[in-house]
XYZ file of N, CA and C in Angstrom:
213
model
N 29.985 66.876 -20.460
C 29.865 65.656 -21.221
C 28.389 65.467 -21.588
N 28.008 65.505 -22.997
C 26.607 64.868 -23.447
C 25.992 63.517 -22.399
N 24.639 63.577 -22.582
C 24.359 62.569 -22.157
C 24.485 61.617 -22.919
N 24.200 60.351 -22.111
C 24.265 58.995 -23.093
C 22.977 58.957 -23.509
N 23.040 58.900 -24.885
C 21.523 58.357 -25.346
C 20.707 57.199 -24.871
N 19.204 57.471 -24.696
C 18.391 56.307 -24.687
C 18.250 55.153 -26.111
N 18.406 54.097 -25.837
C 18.079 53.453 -27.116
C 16.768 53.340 -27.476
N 15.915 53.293 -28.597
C 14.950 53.017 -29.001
C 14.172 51.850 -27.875
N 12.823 51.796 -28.095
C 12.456 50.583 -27.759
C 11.922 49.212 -28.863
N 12.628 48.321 -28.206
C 12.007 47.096 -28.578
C 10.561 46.733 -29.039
N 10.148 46.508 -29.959
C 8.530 46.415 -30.607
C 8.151 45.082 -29.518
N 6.968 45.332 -28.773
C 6.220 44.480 -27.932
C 6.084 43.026 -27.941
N 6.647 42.095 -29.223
C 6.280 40.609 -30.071
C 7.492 39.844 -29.225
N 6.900 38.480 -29.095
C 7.590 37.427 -28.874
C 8.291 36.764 -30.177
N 9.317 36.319 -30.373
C 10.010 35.741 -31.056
C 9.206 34.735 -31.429
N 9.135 33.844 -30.629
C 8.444 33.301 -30.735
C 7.261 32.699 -31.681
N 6.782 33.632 -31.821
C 5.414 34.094 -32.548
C 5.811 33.782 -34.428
N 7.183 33.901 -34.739
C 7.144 33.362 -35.668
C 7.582 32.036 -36.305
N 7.946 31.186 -35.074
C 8.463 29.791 -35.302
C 7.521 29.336 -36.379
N 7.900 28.603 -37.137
C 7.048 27.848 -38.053
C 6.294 28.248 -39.536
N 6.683 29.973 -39.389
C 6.524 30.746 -40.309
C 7.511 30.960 -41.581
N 6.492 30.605 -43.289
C 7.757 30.747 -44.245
C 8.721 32.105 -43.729
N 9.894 31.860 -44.356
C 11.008 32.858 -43.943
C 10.625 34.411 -44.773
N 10.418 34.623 -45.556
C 9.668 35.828 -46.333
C 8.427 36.406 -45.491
N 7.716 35.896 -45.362
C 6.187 35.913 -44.623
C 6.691 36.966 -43.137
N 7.536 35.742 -42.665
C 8.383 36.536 -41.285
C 8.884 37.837 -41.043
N 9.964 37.764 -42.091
C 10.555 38.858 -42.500
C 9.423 40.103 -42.433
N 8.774 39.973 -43.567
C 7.729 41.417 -43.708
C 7.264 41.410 -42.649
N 6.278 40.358 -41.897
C 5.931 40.675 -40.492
C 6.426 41.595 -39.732
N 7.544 41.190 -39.398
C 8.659 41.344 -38.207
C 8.507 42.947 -38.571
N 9.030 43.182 -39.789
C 9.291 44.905 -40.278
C 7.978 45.156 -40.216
N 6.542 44.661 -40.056
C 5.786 45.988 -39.713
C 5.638 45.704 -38.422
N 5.586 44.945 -37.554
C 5.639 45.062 -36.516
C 6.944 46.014 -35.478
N 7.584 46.800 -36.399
C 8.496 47.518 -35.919
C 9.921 47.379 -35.786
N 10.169 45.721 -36.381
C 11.764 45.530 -36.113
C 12.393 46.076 -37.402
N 13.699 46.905 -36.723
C 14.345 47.871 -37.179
C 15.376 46.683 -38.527
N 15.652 45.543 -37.926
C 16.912 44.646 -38.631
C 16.364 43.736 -38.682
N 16.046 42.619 -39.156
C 15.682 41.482 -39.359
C 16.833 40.331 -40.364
N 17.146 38.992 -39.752
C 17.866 38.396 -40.211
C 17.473 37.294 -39.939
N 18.258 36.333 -41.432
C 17.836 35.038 -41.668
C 18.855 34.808 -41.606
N 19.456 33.425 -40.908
C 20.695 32.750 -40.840
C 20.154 31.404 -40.899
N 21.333 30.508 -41.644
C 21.121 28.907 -41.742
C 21.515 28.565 -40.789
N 21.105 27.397 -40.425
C 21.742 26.584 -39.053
C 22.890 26.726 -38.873
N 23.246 26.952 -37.690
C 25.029 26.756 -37.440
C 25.456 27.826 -38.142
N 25.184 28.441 -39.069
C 25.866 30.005 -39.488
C 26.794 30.537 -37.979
N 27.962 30.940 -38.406
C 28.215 31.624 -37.543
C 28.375 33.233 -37.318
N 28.039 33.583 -36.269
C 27.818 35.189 -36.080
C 28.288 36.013 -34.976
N 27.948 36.932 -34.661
C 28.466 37.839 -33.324
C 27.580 37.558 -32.684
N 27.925 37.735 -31.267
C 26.655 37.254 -30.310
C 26.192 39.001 -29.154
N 26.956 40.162 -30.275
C 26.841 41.753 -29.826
C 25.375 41.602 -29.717
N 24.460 42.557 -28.754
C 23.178 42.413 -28.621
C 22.865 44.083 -29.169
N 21.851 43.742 -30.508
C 21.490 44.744 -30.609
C 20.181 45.214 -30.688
N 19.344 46.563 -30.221
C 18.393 46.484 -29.834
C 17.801 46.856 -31.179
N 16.459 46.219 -31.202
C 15.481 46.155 -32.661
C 15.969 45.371 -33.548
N 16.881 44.127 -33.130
C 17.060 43.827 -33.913
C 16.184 41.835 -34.051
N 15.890 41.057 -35.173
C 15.231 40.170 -34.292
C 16.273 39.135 -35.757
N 16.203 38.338 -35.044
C 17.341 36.721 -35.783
C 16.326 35.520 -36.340
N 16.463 35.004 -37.151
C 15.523 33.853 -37.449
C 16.821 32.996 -37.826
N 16.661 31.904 -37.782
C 17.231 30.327 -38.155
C 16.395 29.672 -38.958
N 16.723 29.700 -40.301
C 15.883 29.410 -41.121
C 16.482 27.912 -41.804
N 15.648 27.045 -41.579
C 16.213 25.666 -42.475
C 14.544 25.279 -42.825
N 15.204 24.288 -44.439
C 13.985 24.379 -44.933
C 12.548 25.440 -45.595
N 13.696 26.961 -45.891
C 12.246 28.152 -45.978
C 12.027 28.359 -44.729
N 11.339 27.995 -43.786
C 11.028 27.866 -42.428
C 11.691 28.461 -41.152
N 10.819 29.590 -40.614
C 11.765 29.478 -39.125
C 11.462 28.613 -38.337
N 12.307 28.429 -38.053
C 13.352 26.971 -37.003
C 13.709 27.570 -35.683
N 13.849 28.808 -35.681
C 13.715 29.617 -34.102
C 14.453 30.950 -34.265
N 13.575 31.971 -32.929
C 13.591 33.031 -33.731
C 13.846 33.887 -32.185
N 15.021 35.156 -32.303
C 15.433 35.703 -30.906
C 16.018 36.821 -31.036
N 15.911 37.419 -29.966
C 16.040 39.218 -30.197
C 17.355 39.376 -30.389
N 18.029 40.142 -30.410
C 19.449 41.253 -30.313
C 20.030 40.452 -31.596
């Protein structure tokens, strides 16, 4: 049986780090800072809660992230 693959790693940044940031601005950030997926969802959007790695979520109301979290 193959081994199981290692997954990539996670780029070093706190989520965090982009609260308060226009949603565009973020976005490009995020992708050079290494995240593989980047997504904007409106409040309350609903979604899967599958955790995937490199991937980072923003909640965007107003242009604006509103809060921002891995998988």
């Amino acid at each position: 049986m193959p081994p199981i693959p290692t997954p990539p790693a996670e780029p070093q940044d706190s989520p965090d780090a982009y609260v308060g940031l226009e949603s565009g601005a973020a976005e490009r950030q995020a992708r050079e800072r290494g995240w593989s997926t980047v997504r904007s969802l409106e409040p309350g959007t609903v979604i899967t809660m599958e955790y995937r790695v490199g991937r980072l979520n923003f909640e965007v109301k107003d242009g604006r992230v509103a809060r921002a979290w891995k998988g």
